[in-house]
CSV table of C-alpha atoms and ligand atoms in Angstrom, one decimal:
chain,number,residue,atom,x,y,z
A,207,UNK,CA,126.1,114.6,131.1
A,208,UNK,CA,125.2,116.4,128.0
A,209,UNK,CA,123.5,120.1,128.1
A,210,UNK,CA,121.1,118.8,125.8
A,211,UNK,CA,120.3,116.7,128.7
A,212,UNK,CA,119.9,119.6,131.0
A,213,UNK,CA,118.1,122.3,129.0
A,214,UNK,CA,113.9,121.9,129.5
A,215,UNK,CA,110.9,122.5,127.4
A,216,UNK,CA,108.7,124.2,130.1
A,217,UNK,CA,110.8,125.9,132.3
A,218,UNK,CA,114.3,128.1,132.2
A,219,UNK,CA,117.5,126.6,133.7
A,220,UNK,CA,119.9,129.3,135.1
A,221,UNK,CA,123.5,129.5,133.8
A,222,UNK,CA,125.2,129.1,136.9
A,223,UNK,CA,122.8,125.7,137.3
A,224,UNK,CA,123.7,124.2,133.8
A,225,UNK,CA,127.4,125.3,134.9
A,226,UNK,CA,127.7,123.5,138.2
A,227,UNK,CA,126.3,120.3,136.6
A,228,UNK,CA,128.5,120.3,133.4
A,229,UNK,CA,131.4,121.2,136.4
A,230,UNK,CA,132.3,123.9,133.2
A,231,UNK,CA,132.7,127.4,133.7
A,232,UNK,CA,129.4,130.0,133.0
A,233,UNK,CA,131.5,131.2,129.7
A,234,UNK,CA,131.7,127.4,128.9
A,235,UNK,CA,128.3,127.2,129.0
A,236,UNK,CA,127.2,130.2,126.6
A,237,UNK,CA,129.7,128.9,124.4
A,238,UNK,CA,128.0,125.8,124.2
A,239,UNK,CA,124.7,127.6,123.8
A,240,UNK,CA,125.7,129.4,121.1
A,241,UNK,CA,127.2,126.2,119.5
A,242,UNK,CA,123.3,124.5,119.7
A,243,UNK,CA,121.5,127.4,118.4
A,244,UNK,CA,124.0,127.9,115.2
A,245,UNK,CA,123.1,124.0,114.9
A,246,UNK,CA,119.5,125.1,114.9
A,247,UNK,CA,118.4,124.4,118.0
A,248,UNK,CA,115.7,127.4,119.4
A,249,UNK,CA,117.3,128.2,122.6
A,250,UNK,CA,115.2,131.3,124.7
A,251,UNK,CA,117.7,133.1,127.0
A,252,UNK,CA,116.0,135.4,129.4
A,253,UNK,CA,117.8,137.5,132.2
A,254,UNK,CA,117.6,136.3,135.5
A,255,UNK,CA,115.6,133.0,134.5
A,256,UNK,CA,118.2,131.4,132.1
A,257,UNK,CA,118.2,129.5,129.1
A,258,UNK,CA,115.2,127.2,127.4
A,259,UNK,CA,114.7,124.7,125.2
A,260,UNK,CA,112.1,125.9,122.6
A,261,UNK,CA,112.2,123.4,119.6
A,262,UNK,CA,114.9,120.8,118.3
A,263,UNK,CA,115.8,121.3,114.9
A,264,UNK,CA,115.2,118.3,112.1
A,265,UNK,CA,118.5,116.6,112.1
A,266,UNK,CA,120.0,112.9,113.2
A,267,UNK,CA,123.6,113.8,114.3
A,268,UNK,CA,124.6,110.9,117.3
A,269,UNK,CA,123.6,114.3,119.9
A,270,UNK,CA,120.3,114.8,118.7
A,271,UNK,CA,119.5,110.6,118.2
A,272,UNK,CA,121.3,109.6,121.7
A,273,UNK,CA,118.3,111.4,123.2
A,274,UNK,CA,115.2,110.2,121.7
A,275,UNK,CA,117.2,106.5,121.6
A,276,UNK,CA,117.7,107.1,125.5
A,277,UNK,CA,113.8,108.0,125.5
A,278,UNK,CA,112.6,104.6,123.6
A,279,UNK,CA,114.9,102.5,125.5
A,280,UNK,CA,117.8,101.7,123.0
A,281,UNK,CA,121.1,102.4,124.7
A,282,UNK,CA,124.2,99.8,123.3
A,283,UNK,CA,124.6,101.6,120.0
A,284,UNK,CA,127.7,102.5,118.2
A,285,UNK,CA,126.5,106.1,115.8
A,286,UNK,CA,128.2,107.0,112.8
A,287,UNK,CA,127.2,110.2,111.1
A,288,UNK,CA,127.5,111.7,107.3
A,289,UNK,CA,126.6,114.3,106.3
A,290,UNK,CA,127.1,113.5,102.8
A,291,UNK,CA,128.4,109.9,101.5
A,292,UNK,CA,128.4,107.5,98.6
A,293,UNK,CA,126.1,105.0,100.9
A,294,UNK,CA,125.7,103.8,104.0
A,295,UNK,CA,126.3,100.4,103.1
A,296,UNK,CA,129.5,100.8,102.1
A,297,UNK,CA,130.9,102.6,105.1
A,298,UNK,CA,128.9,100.2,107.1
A,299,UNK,CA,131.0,97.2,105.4
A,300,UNK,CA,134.2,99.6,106.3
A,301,UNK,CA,133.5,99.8,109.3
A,302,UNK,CA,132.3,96.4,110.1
A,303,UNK,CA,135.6,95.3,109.4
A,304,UNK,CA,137.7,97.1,111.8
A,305,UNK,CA,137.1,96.1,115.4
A,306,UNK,CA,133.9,97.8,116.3
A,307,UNK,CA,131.4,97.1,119.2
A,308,UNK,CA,127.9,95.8,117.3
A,309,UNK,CA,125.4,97.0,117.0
A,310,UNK,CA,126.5,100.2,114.9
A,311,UNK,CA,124.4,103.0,113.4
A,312,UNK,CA,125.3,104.2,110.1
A,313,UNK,CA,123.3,107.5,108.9
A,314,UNK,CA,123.5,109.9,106.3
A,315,UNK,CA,121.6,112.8,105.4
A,316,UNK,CA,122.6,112.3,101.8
A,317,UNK,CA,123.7,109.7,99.4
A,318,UNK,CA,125.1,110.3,96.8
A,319,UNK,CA,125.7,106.7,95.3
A,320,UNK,CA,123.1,104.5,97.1
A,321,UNK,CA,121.6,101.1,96.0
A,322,UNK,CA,118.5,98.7,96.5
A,323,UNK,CA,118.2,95.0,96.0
A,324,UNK,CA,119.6,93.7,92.4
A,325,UNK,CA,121.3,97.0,92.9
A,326,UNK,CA,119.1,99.4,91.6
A,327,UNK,CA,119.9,102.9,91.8
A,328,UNK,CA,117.8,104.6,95.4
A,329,UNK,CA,117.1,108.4,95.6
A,330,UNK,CA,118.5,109.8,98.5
A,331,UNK,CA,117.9,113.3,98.7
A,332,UNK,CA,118.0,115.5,102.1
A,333,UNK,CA,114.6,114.7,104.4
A,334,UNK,CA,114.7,111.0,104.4
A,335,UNK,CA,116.4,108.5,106.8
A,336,UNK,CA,119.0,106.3,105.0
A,337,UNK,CA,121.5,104.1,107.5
A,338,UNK,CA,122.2,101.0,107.9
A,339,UNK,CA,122.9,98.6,110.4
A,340,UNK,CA,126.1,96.7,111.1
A,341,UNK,CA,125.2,93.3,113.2
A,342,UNK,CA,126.8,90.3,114.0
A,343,UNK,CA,124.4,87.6,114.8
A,344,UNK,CA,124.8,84.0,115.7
A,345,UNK,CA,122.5,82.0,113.5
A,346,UNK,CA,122.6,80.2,110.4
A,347,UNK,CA,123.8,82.3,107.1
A,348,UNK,CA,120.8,80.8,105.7
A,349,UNK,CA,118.2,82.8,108.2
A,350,UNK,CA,120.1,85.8,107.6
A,351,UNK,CA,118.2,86.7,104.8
A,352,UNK,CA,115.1,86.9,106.8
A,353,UNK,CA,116.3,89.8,108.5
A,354,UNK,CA,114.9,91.8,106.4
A,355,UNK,CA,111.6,90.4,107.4
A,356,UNK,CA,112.5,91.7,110.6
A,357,UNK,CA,113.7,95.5,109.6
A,358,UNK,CA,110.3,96.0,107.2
A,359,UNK,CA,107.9,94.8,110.2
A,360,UNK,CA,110.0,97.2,112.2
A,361,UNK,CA,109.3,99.9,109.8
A,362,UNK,CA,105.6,99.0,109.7
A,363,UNK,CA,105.0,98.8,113.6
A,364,UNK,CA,107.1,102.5,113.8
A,365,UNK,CA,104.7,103.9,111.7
A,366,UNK,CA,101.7,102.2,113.7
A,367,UNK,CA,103.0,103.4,116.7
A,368,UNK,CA,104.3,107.0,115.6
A,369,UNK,CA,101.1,108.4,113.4
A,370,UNK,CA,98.8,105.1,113.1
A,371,UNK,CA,98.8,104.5,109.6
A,372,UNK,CA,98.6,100.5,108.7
A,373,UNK,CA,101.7,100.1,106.1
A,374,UNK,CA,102.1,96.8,104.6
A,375,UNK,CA,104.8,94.5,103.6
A,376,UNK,CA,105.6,93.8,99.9
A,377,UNK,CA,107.5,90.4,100.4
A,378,UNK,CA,110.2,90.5,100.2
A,379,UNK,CA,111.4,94.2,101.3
A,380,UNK,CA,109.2,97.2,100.4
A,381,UNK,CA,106.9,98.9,103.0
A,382,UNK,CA,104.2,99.9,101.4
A,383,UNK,CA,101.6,102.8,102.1
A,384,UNK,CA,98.0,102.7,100.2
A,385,UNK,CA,100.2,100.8,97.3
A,386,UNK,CA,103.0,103.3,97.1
A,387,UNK,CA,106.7,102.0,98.7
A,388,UNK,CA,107.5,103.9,101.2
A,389,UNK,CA,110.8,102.0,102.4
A,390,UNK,CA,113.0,99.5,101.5
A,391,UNK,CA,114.9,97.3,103.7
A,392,UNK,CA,118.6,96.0,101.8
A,393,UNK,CA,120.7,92.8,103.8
A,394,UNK,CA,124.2,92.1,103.2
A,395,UNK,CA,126.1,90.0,104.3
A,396,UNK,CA,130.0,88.9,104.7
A,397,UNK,CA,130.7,85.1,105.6
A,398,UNK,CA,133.4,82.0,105.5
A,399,UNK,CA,132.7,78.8,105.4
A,400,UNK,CA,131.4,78.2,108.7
A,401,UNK,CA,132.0,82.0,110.1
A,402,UNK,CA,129.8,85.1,109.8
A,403,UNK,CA,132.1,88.3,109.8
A,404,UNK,CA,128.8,90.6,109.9
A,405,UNK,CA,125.4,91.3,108.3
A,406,UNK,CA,124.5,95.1,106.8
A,407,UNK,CA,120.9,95.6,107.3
A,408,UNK,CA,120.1,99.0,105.3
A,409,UNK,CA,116.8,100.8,105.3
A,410,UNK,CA,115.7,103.4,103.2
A,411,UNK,CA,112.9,105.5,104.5
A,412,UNK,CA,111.0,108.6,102.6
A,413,UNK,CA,110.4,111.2,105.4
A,414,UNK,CA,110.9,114.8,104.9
A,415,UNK,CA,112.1,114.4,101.5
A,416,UNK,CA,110.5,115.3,98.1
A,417,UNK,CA,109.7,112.7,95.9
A,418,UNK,CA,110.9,112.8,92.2
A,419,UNK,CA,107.9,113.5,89.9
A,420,UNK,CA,108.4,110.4,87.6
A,421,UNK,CA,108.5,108.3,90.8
A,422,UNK,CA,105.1,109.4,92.2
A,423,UNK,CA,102.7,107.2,90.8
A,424,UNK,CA,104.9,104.7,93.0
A,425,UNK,CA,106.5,106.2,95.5
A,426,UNK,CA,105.1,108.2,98.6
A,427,UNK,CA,106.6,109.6,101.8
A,428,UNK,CA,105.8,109.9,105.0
A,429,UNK,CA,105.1,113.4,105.0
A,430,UNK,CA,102.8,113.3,101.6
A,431,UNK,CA,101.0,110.5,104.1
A,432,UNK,CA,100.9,111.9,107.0
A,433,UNK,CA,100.8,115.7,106.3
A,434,UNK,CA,102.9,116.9,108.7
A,435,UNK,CA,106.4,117.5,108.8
A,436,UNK,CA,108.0,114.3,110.8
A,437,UNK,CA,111.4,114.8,113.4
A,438,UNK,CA,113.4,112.3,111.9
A,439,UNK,CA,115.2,111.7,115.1
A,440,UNK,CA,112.3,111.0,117.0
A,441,UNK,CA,110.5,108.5,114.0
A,442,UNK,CA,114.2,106.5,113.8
A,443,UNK,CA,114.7,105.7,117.6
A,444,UNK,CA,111.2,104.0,117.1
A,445,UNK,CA,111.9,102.1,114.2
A,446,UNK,CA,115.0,101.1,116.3
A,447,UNK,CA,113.3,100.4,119.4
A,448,UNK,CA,111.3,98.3,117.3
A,449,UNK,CA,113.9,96.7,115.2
A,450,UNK,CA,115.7,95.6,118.5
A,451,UNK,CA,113.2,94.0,120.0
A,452,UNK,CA,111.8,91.7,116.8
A,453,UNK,CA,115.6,91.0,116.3
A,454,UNK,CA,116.0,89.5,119.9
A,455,UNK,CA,112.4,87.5,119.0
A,456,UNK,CA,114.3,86.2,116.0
A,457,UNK,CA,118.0,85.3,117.5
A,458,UNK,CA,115.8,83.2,119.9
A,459,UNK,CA,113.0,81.6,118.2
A,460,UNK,CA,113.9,82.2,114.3
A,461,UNK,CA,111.3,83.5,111.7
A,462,UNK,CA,108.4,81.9,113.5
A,463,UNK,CA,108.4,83.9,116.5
A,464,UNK,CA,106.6,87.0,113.9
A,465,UNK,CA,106.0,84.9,111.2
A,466,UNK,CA,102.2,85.1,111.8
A,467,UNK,CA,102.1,89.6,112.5
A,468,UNK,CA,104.3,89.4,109.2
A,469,UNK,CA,101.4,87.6,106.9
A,470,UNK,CA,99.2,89.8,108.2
A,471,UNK,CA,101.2,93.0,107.2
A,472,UNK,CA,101.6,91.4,104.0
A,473,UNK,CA,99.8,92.9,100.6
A,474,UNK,CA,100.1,89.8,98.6
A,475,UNK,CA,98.3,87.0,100.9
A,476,UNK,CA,95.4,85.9,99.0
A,477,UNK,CA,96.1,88.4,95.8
A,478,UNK,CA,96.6,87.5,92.0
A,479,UNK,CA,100.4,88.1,91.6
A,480,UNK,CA,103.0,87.8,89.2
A,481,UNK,CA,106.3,87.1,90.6
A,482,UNK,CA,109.6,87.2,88.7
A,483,UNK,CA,112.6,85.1,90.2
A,484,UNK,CA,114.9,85.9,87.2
A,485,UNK,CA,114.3,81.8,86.2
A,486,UNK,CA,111.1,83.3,85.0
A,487,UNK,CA,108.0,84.5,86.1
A,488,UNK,CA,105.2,82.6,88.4
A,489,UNK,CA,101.5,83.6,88.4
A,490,UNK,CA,99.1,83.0,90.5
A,491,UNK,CA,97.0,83.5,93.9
A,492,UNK,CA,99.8,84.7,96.7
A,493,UNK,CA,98.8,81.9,99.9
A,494,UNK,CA,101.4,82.8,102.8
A,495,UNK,CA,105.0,83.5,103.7
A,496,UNK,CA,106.7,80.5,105.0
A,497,UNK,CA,108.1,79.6,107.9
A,498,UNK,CA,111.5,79.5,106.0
A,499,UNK,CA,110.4,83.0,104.3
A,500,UNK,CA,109.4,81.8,100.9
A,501,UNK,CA,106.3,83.2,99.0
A,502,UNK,CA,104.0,80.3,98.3
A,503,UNK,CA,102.1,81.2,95.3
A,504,UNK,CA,99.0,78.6,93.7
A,505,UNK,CA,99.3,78.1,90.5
A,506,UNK,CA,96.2,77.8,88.2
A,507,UNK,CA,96.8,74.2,87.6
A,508,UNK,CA,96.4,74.1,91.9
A,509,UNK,CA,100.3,72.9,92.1
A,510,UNK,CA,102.3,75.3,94.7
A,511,UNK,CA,105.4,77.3,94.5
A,512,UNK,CA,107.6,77.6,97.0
A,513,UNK,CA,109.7,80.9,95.8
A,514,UNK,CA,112.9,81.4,97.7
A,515,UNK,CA,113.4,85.3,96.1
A,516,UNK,CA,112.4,87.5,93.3
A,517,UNK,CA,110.1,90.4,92.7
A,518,UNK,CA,106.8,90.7,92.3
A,519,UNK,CA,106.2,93.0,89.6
A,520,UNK,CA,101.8,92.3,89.6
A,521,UNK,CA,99.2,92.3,92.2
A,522,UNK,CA,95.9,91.8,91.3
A,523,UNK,CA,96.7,92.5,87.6
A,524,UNK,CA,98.2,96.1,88.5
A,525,UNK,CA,101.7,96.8,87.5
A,526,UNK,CA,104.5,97.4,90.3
A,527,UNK,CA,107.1,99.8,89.2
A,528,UNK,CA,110.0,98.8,91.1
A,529,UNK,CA,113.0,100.7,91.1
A,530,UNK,CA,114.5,104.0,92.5
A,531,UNK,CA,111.8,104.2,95.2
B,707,BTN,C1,115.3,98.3,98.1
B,707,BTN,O1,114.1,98.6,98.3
B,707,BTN,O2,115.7,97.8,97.1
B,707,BTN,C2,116.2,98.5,99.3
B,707,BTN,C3,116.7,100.0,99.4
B,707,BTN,C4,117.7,100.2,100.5
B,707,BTN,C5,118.2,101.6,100.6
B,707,BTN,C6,119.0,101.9,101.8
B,707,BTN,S1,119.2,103.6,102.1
B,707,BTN,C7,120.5,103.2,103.3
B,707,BTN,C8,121.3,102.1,102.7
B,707,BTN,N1,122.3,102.7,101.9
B,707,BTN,C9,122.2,102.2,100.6
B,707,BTN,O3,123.0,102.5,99.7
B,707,BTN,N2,121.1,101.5,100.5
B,707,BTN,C10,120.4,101.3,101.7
């Protein structure tokens, strides 16, 4: 058992209480006090009553996350915690190639040398939430890149759920709030012929975090959107508890079993767009995401394409700026 686990909201614990169920000593315990509240944790002490939980501080070290995980229900989890590093991607692949229990956690509160799709450079200052997942399905390599399909619903229903605002999906990867990205979902993966060694699954979410001036005609984050100042912890066991559950949808029934939620989350569906796949660029009306993930898009002349990938730099003739968030 963990103190955090002990100390209450509404009402004082006594010392010699938190003592006898740590089985520590009463110094023990004001050590570990002491400890919390240099961490930032409000901790009331009061003679004769004991100590109380006032507020938790805004950070996602494995102590803080274990207990809203816990509260939403996600328990087998591996956490690894930065403070500062490169990306989360790249320890992630480190990581994922030593003999680790999956699913891991891989957070940072800073990155220093982090990377989107077509490996664009992604700002991320202190206030967000940047991990990524290490996982090690058993499907096809080809579904694999639909989990990201999975990790931008899982974004969108989090944010449903935690302040009801209705985000939408930019196929293939961007959350989206009132046309401004929000988040960004990134898959890797690592495979043989005929042998998946893992899948990285990293998401990018803008929080807490101030947004670069020359990035906000694009860009938003939560807390522009929501205007309140959002517990990171809290928000991320959500987006896991949701993550975990779509995933387990998808291992058993594939892309179809949210195929239908995702086209309705999804910006483009019956919008003008212009899509580049690097072989060039397709125009026309956006119709639906496939059951194999592609963007079917009408062309003027009525003849449809099926797009596997790319970006979709217009909708509805307005320009999409796509890079660093
Ligand atoms: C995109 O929109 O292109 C995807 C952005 C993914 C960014 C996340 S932040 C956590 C993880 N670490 C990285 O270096 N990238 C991903």
């Amino acid at each position: 058992m963990h103190i955090l686990e002990i100390l209450n909201t509404d009402s004082f614990i006594s010392g010699e209480e938190i003592a006898k169920l740590l089985k520590i000593s009463r110094a023990a315990v004001h050590k570990q006090i002491t400890r919390l509240r240099g961490a930032g944790y409000n901790i009331e002490g009061a003679q004769n009553l004991g100590y109380k939980l006032v507020s938790r501080p805004d950070i996602i070290t494995p102590e803080e996350l274990k207990h809203y995980l816990k509260k939403n229900g996600v328990t087998e989890h591996s956490i690894f915690y930065f403070n500062e590093t490169v990306s989360t991607q790249d320890e992630a692949k480190n990581i994922a190639e030593k003999d680790i229990k999956f699913p891991a956690l891989v957070i940072a509160e800073r990155q220093t040398g982090s990377y989107g799709r077509l490996r664009r450079q992604w700002i991320s200052d202190e206030g967000g939430l940047w991990f990524s997942l290490a996982l090690k399905p058993e499907i096809e390599p080809d579904r694999i890149p639909q989990i990201t399909f999975v990790a931008s619903l899982a974004v969108c229903r989090a944010v449903e759920i935690a302040f009801g605002l209705s985000p939408q999906i930019k196929w293939p990867n961007d959350v989206m709030l009132n046309g401004k990205k929000f988040a960004g979902v990134l898959t890797e993966i690592s495979a043989e012929v005929g042998k998946l060694n893992w899948v990285i699954v990293g998401i990018g979410i803008n929080v807490n975090n101030p947004i670069p001036d020359s990035l906000k005609g694009s860009a938003v984050s939560l807390l522009e959107a929501t205007e309140e100042k959002i517990n990171r912890a809290e928000f991320l066991s959500i987006v896991l508890s949701e993550f975990y559950g779509l995933y387990a949808l998808f291992l058993e029934k594939g892309f179809s079993g949210f195929q239908k939620e995702y086209n309705q989350q999804s910006m483009l569906i019956g919008s003008r767009v212009s899509v580049d796949t690097g072989d060039g660029v397709v125009e026309g009306v956006a119709q639906k995401i496939d059951a194999n993930g592609y963007l079917w898009v009408k062309a003027p002349d009525n003849k449809i394409e099926k797009i596997i990938a790319g970006d979709v730099i217009k909708v509805n003739s307005k320009l999409i700026q796509t890079s660093k968030i």
